[in-house]
CSV table of C-alpha atoms and ligand atoms in Angstrom, one decimal:
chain,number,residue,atom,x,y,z
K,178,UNK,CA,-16.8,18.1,15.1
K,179,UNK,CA,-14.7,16.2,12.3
K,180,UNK,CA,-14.9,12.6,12.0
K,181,UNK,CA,-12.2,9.9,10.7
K,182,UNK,CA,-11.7,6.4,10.3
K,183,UNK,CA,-9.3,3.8,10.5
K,184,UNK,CA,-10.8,0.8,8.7
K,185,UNK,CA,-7.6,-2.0,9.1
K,186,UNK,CA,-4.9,-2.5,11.3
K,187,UNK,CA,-2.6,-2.0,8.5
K,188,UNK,CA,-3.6,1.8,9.3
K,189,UNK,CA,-2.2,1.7,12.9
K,190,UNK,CA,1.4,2.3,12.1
K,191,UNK,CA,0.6,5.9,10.6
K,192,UNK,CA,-0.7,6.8,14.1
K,193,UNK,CA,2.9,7.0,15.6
K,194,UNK,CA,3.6,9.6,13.5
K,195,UNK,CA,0.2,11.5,14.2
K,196,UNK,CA,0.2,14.4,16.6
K,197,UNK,CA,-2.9,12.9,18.0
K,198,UNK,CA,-2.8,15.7,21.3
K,199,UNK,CA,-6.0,17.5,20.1
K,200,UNK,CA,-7.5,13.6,18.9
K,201,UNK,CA,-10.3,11.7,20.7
K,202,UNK,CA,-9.6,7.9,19.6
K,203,UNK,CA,-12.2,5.4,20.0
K,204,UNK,CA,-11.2,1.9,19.3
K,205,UNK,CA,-13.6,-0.8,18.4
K,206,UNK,CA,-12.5,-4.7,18.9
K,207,UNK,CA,-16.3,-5.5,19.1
K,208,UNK,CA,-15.2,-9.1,18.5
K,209,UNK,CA,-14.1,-9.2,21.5
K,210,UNK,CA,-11.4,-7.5,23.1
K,211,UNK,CA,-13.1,-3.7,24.0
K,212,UNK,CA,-16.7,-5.8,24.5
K,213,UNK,CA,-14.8,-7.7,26.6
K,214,UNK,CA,-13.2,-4.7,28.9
K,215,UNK,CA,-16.6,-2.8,28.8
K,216,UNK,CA,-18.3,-5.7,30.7
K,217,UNK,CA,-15.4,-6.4,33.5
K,218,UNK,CA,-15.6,-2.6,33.8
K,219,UNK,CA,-19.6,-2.8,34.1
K,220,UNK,CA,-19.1,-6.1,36.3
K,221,UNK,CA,-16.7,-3.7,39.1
K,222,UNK,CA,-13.5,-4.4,37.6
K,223,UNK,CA,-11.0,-2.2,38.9
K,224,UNK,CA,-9.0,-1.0,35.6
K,225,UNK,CA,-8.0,-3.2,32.4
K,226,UNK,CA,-4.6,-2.5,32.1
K,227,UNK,CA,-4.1,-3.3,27.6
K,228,UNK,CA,-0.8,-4.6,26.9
K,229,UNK,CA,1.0,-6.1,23.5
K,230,UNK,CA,3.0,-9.1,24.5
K,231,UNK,CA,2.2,-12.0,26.6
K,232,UNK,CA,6.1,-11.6,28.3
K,233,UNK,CA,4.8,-7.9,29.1
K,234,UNK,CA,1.5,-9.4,31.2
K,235,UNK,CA,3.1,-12.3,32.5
K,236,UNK,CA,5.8,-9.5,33.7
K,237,UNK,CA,3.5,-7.1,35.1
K,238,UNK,CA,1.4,-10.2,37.1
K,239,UNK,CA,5.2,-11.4,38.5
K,240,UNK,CA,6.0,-7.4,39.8
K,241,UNK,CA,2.7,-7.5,41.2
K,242,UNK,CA,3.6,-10.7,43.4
K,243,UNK,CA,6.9,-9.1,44.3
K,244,UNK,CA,5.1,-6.5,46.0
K,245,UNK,CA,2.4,-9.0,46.9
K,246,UNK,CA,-0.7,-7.4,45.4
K,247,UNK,CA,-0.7,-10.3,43.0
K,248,UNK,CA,-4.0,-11.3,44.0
K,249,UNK,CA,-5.8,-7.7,42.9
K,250,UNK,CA,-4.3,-8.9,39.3
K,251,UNK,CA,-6.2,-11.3,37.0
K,252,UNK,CA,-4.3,-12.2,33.3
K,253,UNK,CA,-7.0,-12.2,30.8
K,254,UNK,CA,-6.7,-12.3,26.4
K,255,UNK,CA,-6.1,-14.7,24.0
K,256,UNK,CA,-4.1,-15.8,21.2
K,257,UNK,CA,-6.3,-17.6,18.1
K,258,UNK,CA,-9.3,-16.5,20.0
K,259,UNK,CA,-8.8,-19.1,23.0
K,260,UNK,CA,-7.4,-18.6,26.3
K,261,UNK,CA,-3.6,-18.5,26.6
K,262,UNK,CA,-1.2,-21.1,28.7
K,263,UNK,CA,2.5,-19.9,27.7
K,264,UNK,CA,5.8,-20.6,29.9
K,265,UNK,CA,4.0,-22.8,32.4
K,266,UNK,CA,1.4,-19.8,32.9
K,267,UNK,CA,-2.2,-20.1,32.3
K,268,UNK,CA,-3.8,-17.1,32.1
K,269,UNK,CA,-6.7,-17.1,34.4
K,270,UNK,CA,-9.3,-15.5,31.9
K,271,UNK,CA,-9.9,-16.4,28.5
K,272,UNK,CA,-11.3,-13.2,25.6
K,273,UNK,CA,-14.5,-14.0,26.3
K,274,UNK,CA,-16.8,-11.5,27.7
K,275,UNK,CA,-19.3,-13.9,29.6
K,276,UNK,CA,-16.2,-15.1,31.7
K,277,UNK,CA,-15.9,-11.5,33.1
K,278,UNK,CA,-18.7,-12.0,35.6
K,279,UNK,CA,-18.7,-9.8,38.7
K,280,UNK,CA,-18.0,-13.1,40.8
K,281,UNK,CA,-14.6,-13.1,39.5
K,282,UNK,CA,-13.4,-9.7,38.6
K,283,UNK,CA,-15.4,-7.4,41.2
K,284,UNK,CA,-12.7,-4.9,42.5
K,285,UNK,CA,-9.6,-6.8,40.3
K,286,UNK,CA,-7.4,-5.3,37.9
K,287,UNK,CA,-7.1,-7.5,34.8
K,288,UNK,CA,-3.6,-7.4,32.7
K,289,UNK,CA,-5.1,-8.4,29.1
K,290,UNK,CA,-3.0,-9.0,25.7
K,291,UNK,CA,-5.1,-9.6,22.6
K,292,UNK,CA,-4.4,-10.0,18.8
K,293,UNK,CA,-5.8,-6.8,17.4
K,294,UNK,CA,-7.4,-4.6,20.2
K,295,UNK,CA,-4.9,-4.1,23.0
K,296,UNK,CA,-2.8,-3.4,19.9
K,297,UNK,CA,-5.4,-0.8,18.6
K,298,UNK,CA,-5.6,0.4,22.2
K,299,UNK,CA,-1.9,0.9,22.7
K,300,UNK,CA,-0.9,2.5,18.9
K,301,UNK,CA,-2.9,5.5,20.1
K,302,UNK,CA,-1.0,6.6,23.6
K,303,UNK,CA,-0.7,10.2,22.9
K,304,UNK,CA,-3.8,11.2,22.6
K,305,UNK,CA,-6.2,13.8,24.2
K,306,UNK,CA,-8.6,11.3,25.3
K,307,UNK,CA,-8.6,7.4,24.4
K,308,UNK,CA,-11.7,5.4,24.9
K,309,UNK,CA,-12.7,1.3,24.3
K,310,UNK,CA,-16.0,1.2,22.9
K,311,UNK,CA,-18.2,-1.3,21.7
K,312,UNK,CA,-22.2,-2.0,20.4
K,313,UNK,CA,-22.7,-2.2,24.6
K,314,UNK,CA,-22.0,1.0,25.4
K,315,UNK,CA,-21.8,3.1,22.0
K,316,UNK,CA,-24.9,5.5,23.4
K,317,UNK,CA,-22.8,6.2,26.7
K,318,UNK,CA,-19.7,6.7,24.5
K,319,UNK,CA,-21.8,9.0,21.9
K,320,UNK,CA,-23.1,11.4,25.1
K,321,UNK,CA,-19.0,11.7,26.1
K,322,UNK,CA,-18.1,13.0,22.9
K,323,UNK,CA,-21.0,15.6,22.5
K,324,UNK,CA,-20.4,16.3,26.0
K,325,UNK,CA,-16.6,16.7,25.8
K,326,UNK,CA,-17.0,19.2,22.7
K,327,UNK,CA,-14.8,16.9,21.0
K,328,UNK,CA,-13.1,18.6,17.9
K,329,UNK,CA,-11.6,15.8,16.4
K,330,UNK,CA,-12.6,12.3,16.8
K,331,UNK,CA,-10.9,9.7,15.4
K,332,UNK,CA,-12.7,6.0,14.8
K,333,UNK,CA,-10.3,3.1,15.2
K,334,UNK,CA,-11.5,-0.4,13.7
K,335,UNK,CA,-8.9,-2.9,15.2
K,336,UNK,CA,-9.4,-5.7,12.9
K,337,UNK,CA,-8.8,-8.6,12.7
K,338,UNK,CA,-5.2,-10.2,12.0
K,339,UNK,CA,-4.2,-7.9,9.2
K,340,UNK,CA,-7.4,-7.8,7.9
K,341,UNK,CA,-10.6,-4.9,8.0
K,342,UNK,CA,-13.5,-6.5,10.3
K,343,UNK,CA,-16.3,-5.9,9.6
K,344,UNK,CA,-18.4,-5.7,13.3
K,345,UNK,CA,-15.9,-2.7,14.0
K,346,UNK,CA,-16.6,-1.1,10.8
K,347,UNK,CA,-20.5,-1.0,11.4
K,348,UNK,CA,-20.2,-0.2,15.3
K,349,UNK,CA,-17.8,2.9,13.9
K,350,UNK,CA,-20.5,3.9,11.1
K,351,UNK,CA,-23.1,3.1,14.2
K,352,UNK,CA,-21.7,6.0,15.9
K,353,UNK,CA,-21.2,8.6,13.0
K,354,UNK,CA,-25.2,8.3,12.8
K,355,UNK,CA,-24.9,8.8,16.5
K,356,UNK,CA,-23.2,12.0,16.2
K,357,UNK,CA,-24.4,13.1,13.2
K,358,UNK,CA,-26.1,16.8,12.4
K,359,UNK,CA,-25.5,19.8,13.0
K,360,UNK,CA,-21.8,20.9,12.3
K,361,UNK,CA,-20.6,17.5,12.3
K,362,UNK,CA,-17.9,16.6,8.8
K,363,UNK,CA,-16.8,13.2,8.3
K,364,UNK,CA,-14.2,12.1,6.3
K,365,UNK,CA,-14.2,9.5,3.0
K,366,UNK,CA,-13.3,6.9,6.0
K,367,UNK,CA,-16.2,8.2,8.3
K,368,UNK,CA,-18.4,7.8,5.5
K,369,UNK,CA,-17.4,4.4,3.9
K,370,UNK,CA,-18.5,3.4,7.6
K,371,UNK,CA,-21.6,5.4,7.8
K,372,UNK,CA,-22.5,3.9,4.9
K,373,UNK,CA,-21.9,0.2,5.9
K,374,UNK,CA,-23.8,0.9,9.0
K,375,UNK,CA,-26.8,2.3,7.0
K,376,UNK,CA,-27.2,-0.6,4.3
K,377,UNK,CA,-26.6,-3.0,6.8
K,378,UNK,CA,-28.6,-1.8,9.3
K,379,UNK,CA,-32.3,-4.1,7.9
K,380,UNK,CA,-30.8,-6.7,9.2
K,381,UNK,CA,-27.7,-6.3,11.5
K,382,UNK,CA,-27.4,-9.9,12.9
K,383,UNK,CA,-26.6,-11.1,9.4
K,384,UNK,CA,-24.1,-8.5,8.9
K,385,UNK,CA,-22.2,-9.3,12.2
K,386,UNK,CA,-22.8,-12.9,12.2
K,387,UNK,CA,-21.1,-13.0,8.3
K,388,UNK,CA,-18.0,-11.2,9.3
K,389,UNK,CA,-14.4,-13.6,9.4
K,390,UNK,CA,-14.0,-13.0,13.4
K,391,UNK,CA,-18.2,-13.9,14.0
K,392,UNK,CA,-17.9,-17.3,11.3
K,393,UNK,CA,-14.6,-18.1,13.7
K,394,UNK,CA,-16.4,-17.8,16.9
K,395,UNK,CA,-20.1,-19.2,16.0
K,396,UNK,CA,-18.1,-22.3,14.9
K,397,UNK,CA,-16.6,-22.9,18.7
K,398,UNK,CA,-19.8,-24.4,20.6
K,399,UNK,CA,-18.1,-22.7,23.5
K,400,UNK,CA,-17.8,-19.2,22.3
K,401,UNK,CA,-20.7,-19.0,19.8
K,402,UNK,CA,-22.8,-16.8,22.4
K,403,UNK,CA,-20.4,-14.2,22.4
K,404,UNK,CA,-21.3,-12.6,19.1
K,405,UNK,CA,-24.7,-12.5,19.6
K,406,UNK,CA,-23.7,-11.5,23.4
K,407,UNK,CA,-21.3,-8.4,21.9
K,408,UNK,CA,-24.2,-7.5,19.4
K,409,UNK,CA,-26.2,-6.0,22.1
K,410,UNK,CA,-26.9,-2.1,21.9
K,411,UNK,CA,-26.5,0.1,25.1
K,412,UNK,CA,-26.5,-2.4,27.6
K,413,UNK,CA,-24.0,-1.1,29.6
K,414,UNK,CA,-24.5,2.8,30.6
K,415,UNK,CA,-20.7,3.3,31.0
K,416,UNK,CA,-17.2,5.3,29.2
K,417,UNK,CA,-14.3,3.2,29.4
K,418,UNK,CA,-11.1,5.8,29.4
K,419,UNK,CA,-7.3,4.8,29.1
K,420,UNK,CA,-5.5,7.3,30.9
K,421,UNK,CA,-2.0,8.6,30.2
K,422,UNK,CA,-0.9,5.1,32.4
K,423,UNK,CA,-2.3,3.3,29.4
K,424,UNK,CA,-4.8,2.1,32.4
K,425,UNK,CA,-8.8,1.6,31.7
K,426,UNK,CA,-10.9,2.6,33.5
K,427,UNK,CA,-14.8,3.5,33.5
K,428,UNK,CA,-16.4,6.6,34.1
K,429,UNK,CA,-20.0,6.4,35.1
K,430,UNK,CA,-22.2,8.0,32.2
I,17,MLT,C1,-8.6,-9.4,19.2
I,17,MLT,O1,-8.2,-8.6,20.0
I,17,MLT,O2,-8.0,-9.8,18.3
I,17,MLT,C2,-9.9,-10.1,19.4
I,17,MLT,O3,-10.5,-9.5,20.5
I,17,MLT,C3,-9.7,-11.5,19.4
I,17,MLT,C4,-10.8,-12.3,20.0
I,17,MLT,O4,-11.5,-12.0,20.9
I,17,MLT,O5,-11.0,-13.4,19.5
């Protein structure tokens, strides 16, 4: 098993050009976006469906109510970390994961355009298997790669704006000490987040809580809980998998 690591979203160009067919991505937006998918997914969502542009949600809601499934289809994300009203449309769900309670998005199928991580998520389409990971389900996510023999695995920190974040960097060295042992390699990436992970790891909450994205959210009285909220570990037993439809979905673990 050989391990690498995209540390900024700078990076995520490069991928286009990558013959990722033999690649397992995981991408890690643990501020907020893939926490944020992980617990609809855990709460009975039906499938996150990750898109770029708020036009392209906004499009996909309005085909859905041409063909009148529009109620099966929730608009989630955010732009500056709040929840987005553009065109005369406000988006039902904001980034946050404590909004996706099973109340409101048992058996829906959310359309969701973040900054960084439905970016992340969408740059690697191409690839052998692509899965949205997170501190909340990093063990569940550890057993699929062991379990799927995985040759190459490649560790995708979203970001955030153009920036490396730090929460991805740790829950991406998190997992090389997951996977570690035995015949596993990692590259000078892998093990620049290894190594984060391991000095940080005395005392985690102050290494999330410092990063830009935390200092951003702990200072909106509304949104504070959700770092400590996406700093849980293995809370949620499940594999969240976007297909070749660039649809998520979870897979029982
Ligand atoms: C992102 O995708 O950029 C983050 O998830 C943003 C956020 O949740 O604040």
């Amino acid at each position: 098993m050989k391990i690498e690591t995209i540390l900024t979203p700078a990076e995520l160009p490069v991928l286009a050009q990558r013959d990722l067919r033999a690649t397992a991505c995981v991408v890690f937006d643990v501020l907020r976006a893939t926490s944020t998918f992980v617990t609809a997914l855990h709460h009975g969502a039906q499938a996150i469906i990750p898109v770029s542009e708020i036009a392209e949600a906004v499009e996909i809601k309005k085909s859905e109510v041409r063909s009148q499934k529009s109620e099966a289809i929730l608009l989630g994300g955010e732009r500056n970390g709040v929840r987005i009203s553009a065109n005369g449309i406000d988006f039902d769900l904001g980034n946050s994961p404590r909004e996706y309670t099973p109340e409101k998005v048992c058996g829906k199928t959310i359309v969701s355009t973040t900054t960084n991580g439905t970016r992340a998520l969408r740059a690697c389409v191409g690839a052998k298997t692509i899965l949205a990971s997170s501190f909340l389900n990093l063990g569940a996510t550890a057993e699929f790669l062991r379990r799927e023999n995985c040759e190459n695995i490649l560790l995708v920190c979203a970001g955030t704006g153009e920036n490396q974040a730090d929460e991805d960097v740790l829950a991406a060295g998190a997992l090389c000490e997951m996977l570690s042992g035995g015949k596993t390699m990692f590259s000078d990436s892998a093990q620049i987040a290894f190594q984060t992970y391991t000095l940080a790891k005395p005392d985690f909450s102050a290494a999330i809580c410092g990063s830009e994205n935390a200092r951003r959210l702990l200072a909106i009285p509304e949104l504070r809980d959700d770092v400590e909220f996406c700093s849980r570990h293995n809370i949620f037993p499940l594999i969240a998998r976007m297909n070749a439809d660039g649809v998520i979905r979870s897979i029982k673990n």
